[in-house]
PDB file of C-alpha atoms in Angstrom:
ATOM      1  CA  UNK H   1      -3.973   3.687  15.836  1.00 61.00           C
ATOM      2  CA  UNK H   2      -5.549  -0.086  15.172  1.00 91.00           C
ATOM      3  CA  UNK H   3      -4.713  -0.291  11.566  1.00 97.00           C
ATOM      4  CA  UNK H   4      -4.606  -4.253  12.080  1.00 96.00           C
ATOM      5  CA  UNK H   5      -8.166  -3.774  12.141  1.00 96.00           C
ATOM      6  CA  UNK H   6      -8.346  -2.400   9.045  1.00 97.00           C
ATOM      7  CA  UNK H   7     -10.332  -4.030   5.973  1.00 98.00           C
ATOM      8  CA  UNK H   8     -10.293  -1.924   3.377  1.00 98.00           C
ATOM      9  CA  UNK H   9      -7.719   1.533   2.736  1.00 98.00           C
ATOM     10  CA  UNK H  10      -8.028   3.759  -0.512  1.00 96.00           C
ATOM     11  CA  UNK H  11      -5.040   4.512  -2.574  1.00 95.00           C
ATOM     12  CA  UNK H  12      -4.461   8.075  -3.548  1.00 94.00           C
ATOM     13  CA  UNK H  13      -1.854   8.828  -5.419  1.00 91.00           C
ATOM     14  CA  UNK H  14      -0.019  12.211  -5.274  1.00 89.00           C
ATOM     15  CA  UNK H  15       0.240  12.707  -9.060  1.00 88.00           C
ATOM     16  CA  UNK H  16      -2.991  11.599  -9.911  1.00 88.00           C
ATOM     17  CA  UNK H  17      -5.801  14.505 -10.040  1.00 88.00           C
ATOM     18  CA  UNK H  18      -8.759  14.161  -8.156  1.00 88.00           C
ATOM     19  CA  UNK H  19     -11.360  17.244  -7.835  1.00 88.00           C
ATOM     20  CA  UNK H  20     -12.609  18.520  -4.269  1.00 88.00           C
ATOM     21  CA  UNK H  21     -16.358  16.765  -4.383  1.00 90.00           C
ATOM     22  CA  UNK H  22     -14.758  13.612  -5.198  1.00 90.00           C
ATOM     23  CA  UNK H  23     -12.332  13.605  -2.740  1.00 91.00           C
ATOM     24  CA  UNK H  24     -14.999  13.678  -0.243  1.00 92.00           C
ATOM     25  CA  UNK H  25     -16.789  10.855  -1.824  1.00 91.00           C
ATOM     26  CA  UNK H  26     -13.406   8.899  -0.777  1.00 93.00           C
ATOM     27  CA  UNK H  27     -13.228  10.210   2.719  1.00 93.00           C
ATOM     28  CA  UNK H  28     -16.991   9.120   3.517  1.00 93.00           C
ATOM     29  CA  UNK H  29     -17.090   6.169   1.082  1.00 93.00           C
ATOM     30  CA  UNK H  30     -16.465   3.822   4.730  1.00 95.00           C
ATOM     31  CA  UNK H  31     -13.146   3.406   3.679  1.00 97.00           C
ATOM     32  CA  UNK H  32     -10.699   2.357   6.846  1.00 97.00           C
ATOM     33  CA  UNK H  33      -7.824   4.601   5.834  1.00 97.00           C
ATOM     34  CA  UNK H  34      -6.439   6.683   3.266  1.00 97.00           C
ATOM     35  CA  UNK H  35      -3.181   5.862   2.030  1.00 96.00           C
ATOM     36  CA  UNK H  36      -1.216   8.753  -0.072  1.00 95.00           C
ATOM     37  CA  UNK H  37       1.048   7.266  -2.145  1.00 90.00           C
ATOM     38  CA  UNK H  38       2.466   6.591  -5.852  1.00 84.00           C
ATOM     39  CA  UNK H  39       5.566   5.388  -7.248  1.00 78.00           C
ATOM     40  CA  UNK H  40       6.407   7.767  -9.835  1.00 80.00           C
ATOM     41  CA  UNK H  41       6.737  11.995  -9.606  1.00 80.00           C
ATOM     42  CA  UNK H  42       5.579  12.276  -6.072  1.00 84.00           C
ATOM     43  CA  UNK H  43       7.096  15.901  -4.885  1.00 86.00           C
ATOM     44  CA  UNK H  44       7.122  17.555  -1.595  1.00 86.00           C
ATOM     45  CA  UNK H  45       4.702  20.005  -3.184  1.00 89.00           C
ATOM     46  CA  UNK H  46       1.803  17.292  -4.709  1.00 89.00           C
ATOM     47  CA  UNK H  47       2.114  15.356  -1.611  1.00 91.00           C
ATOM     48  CA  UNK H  48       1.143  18.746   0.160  1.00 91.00           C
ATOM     49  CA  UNK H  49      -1.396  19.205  -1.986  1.00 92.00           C
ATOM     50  CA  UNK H  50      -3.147  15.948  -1.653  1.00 93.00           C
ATOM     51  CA  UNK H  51      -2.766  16.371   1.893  1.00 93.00           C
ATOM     52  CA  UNK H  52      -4.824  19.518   2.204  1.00 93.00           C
ATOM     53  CA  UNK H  53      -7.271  18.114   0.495  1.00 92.00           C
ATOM     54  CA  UNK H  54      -7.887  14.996   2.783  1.00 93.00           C
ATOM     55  CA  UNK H  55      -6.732  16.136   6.437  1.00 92.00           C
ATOM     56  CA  UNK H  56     -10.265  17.645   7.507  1.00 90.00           C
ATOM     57  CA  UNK H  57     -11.945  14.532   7.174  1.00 93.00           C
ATOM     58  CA  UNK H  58     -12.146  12.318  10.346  1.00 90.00           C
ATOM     59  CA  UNK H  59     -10.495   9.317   8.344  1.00 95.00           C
ATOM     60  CA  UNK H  60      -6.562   7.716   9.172  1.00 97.00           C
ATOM     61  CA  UNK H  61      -4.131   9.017   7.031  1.00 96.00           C
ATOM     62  CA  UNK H  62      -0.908   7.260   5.912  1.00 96.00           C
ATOM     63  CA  UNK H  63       1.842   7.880   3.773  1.00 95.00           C
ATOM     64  CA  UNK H  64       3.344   4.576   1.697  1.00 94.00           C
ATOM     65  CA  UNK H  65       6.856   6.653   0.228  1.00 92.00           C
ATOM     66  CA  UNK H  66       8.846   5.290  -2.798  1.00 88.00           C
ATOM     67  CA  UNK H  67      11.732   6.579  -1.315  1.00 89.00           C
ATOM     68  CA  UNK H  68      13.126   8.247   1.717  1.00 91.00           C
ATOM     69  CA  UNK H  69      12.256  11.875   0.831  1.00 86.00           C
ATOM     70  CA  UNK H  70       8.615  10.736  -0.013  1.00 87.00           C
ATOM     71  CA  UNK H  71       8.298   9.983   4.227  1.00 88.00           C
ATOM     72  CA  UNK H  72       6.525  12.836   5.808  1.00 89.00           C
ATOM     73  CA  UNK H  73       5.325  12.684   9.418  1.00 93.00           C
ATOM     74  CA  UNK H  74       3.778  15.695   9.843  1.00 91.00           C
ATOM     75  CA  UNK H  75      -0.195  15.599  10.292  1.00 92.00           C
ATOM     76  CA  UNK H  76       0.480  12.011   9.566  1.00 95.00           C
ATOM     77  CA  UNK H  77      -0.864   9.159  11.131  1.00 96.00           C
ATOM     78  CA  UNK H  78       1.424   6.397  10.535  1.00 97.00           C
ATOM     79  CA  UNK H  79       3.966   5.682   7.686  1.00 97.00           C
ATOM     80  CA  UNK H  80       3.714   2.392   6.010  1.00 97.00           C
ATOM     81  CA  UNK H  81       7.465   1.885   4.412  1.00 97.00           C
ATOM     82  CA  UNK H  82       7.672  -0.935   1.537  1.00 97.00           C
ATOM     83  CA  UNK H  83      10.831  -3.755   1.162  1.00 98.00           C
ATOM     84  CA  UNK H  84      10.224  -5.076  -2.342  1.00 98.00           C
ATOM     85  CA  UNK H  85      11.377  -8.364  -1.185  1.00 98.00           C
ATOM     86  CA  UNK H  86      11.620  -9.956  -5.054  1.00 98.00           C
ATOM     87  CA  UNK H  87      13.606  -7.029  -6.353  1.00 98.00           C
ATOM     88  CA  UNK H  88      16.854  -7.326  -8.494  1.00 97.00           C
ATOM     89  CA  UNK H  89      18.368  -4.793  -6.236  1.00 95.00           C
ATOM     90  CA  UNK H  90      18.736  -4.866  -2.193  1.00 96.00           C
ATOM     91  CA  UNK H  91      18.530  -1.162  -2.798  1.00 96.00           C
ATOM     92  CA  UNK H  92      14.591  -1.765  -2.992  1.00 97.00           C
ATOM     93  CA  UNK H  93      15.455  -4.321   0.252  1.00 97.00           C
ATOM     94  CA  UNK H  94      17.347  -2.158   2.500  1.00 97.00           C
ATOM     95  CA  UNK H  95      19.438  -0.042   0.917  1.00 97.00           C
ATOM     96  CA  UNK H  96      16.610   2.925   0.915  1.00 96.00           C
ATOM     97  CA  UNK H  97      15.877   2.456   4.466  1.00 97.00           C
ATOM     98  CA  UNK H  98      19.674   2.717   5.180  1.00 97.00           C
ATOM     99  CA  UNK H  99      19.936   6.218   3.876  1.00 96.00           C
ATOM    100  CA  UNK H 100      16.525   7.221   5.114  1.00 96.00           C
ATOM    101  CA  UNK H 101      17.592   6.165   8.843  1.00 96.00           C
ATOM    102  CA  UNK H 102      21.162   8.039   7.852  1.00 96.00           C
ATOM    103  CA  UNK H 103      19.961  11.372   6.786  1.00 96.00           C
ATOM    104  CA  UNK H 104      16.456  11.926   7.829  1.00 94.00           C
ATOM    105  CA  UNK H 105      14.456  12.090  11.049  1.00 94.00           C
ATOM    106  CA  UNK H 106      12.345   9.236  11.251  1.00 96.00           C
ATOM    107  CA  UNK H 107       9.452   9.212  14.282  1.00 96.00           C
ATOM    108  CA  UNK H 108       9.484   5.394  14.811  1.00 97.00           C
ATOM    109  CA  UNK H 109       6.364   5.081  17.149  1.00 96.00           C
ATOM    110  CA  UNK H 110       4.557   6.335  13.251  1.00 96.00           C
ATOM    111  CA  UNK H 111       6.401   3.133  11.488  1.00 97.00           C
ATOM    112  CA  UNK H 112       4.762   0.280  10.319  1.00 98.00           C
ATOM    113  CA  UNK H 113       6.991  -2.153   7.863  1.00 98.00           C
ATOM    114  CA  UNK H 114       5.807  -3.464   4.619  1.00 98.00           C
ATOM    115  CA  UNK H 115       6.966  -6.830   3.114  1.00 98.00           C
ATOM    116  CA  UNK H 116       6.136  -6.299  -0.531  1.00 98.00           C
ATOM    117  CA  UNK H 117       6.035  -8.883  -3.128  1.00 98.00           C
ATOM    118  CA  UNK H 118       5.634  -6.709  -6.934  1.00 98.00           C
ATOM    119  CA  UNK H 119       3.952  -9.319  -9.197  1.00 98.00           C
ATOM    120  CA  UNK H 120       2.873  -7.552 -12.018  1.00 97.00           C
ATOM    121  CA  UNK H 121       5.578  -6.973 -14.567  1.00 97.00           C
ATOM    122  CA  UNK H 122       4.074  -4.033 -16.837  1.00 96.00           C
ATOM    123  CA  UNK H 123       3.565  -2.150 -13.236  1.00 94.00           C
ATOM    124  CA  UNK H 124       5.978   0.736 -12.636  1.00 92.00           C
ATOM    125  CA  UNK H 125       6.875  -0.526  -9.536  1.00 94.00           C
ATOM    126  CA  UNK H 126       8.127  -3.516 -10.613  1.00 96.00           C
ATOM    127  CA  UNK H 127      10.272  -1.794 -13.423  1.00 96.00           C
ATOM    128  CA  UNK H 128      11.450   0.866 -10.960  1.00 94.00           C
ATOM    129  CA  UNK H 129      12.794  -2.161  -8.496  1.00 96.00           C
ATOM    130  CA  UNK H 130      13.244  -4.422 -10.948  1.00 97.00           C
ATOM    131  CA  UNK H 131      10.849  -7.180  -9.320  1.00 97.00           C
ATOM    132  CA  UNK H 132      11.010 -10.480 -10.442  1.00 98.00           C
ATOM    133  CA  UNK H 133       7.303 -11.397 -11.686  1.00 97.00           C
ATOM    134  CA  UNK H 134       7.880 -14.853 -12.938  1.00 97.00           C
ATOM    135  CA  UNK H 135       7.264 -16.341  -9.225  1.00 97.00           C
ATOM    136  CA  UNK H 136       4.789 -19.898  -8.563  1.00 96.00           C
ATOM    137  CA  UNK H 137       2.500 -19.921  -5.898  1.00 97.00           C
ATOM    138  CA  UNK H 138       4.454 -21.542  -4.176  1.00 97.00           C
ATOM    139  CA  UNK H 139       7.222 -19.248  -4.413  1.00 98.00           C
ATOM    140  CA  UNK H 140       5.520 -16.174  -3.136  1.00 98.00           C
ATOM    141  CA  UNK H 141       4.032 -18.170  -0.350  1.00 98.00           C
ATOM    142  CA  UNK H 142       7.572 -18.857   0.402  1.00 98.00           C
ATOM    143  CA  UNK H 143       8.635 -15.112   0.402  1.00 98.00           C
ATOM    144  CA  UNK H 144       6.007 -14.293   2.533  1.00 98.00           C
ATOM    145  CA  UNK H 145       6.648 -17.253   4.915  1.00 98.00           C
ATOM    146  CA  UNK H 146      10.725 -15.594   5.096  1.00 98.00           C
ATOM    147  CA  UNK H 147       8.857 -11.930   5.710  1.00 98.00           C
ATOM    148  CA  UNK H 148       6.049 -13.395   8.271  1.00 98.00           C
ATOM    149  CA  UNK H 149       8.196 -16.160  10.538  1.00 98.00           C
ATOM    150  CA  UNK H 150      12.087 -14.908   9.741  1.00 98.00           C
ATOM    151  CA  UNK H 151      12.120 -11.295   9.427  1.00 98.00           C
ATOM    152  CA  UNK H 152       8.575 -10.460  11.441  1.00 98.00           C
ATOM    153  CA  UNK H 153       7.395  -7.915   9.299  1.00 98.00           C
ATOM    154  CA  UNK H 154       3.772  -7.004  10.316  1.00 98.00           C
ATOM    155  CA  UNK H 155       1.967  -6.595   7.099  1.00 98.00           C
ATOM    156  CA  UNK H 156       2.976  -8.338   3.622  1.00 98.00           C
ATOM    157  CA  UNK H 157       1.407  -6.795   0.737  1.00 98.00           C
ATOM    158  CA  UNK H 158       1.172  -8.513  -2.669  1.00 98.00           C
ATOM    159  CA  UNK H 159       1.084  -6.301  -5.053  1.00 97.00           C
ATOM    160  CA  UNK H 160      -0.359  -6.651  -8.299  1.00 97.00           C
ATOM    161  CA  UNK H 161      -0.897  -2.573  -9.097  1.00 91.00           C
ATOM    162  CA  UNK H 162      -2.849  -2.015 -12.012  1.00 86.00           C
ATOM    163  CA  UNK H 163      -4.057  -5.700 -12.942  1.00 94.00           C
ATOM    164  CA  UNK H 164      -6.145  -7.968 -11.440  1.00 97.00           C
ATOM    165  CA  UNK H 165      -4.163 -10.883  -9.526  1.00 97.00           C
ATOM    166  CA  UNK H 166      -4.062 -14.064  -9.135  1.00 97.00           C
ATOM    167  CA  UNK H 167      -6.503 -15.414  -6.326  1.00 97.00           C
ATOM    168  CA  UNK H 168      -4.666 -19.118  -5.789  1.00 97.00           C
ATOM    169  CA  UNK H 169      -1.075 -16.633  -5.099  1.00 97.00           C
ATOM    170  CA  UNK H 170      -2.976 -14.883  -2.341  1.00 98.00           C
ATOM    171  CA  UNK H 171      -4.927 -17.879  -1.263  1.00 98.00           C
ATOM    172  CA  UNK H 172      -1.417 -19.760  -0.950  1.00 98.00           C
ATOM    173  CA  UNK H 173       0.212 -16.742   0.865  1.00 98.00           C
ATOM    174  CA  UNK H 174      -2.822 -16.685   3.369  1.00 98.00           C
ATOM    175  CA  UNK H 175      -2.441 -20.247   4.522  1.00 97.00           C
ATOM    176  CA  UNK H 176       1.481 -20.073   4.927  1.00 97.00           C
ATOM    177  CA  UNK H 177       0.961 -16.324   6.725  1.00 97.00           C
ATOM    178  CA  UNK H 178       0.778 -16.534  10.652  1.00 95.00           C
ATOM    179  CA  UNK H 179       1.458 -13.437  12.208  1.00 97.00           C
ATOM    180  CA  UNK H 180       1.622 -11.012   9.578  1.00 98.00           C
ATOM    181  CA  UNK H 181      -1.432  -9.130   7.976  1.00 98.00           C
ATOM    182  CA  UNK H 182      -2.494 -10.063   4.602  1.00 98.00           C
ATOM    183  CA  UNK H 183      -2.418  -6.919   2.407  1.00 98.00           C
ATOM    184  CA  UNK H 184      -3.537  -7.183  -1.171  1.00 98.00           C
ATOM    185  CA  UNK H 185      -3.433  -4.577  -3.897  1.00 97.00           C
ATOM    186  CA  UNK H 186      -4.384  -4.337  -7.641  1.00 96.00           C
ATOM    187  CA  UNK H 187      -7.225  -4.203 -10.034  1.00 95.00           C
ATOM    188  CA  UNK H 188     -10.221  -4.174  -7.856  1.00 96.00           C
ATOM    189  CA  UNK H 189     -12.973  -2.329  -9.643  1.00 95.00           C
ATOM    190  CA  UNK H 190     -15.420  -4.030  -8.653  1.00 95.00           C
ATOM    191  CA  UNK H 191     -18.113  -5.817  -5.637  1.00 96.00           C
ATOM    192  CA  UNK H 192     -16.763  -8.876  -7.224  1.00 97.00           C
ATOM    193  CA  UNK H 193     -13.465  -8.437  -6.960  1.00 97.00           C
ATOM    194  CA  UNK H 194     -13.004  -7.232  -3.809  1.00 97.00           C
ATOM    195  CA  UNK H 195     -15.202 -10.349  -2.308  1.00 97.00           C
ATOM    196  CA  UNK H 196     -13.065 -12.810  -3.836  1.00 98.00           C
ATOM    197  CA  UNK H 197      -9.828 -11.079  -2.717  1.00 98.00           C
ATOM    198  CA  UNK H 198     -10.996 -10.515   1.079  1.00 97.00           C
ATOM    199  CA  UNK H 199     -11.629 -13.793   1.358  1.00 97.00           C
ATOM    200  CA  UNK H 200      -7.796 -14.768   1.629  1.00 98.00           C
ATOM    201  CA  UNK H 201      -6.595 -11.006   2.284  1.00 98.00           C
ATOM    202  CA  UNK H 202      -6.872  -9.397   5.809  1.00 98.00           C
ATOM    203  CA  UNK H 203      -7.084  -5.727   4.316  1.00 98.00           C
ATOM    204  CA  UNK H 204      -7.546  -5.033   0.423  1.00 98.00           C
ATOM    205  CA  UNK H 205      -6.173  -1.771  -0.691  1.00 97.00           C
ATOM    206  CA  UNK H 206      -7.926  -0.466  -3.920  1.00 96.00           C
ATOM    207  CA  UNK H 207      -6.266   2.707  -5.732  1.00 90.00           C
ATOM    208  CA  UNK H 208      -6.683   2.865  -9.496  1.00 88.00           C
ATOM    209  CA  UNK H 209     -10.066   1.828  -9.437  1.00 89.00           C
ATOM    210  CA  UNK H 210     -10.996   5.850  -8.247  1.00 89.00           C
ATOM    211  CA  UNK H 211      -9.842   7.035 -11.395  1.00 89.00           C
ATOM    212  CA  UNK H 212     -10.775   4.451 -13.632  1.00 87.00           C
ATOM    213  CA  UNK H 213     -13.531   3.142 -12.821  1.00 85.00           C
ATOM    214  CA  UNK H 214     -15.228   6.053 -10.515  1.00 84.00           C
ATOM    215  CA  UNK H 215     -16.536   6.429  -7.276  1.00 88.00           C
ATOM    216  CA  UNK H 216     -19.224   4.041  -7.419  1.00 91.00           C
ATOM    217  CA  UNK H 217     -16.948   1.432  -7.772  1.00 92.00           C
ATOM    218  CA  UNK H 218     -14.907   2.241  -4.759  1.00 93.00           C
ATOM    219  CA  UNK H 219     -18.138   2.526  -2.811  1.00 94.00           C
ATOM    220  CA  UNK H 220     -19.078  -1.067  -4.478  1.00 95.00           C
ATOM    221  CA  UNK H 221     -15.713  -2.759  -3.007  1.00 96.00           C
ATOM    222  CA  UNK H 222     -16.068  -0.914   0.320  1.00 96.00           C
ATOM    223  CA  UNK H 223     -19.886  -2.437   0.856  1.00 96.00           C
ATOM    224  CA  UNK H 224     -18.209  -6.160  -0.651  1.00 96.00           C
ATOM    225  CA  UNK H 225     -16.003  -6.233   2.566  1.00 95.00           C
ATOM    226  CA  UNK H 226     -18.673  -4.895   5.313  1.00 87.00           C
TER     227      UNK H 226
END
């Protein structure tokens, strides 16, 4: 699976609805990937769900879980499994991963890492892990320099989810990232947007902007990045 060639994954979220036609304006929209995922009531059952409705199409699939029982493997491709490295808890660090490794099966070939760096306060991520928000440029550039060169994660993800960042943070986490890939998330609705934000991020990952904004717009950002 190359998904370090990857420019440009949709967001689906498990709790979200989404009719049938639509989906399949997703699944052929060009998108690289489909990533099932959501931070807040995601069940055994909706994940199912969502996953039924996707799996025919000849498009990657990967779960992103908020927690260990969120990590299904089966008729996945690969798992993409988030650290929230500016959280007020190493639960959101480690301490998840610990128990997931202790009670579950994990198939570790399907694994990829996430570095994430939550920097949008009113997000629910950020409440759920308690993410500090208040960081400089230079800050995150320096959390994603400890995730890139110290701990050798292979993707960091800045996450703004649900707002539209800041371009200078990603442009400053872009030229202090070396090895990692450069995954950016939040408030891209538009051509525009997702230009701007692919010009410092690697892959942009653009999930709100099916619901809100409609399926033109996701088609707009997937064109922006072609």
């Amino acid at each position: 699976m190359s998904w370090k060639s990857w420019v440009h994954i949709t967001k689906l979220d498990p709790d979200r609805y989404l009719d049938r036609d639509a989906i399949e304006i997703v699944a052929t929209s060009g998108t690289d990937a489909l990533m099932l995922s959501g931070t807040l009531n995601v069940t055994p059952e909706n994940l199912t769900e969502l996953y039924d409705c996707v799996r025919d199409y000849d498009l990657p699939i990967v779960v992103e879980p908020a927690d260990p029982s969120g990590a299904r493997f089966d008729g996945i491709d690969l798992v993409f499994v988030p650290s929230v490295l500016n959280a007020s808890h190493p639960r959101w660090i480690i301490g998840q991963h610990e128990r997931w490794v202790r009670d579950y099966a994990i198939d570790w070939e399907r694994v990829v890492p996430e570095a994430y760096i939550v920097l949008n306060p009113a997000s629910s991520v950020a409440k759920v892990t308690g993410a500090d928000c208040t960081l400089s440029p230079a800050d995150v550039a320096s959390f994603a320099t400890v995730a890139d060169r110290y701990f050798r994660f292979p993707v960091v993800y800045i996450e703004y989810s649900g707002t539209y960042g800041d371009p200078k943070v990603v442009e400053a986490v872009s030229e202090s990232v070396s090895n990692a890939r450069l995954f950016y998330g939040g408030g891209i609705n538009s051509a525009e947007r997702a230009a701007e934000m692919s010009g410092y991020a690697d892959t942009i990952i653009v999930g709100n902007a099916v619901y809100e904004a409609g399926i033109d717009a996701l088609k707009a950002t997937v064109r922006a990045v072609r």
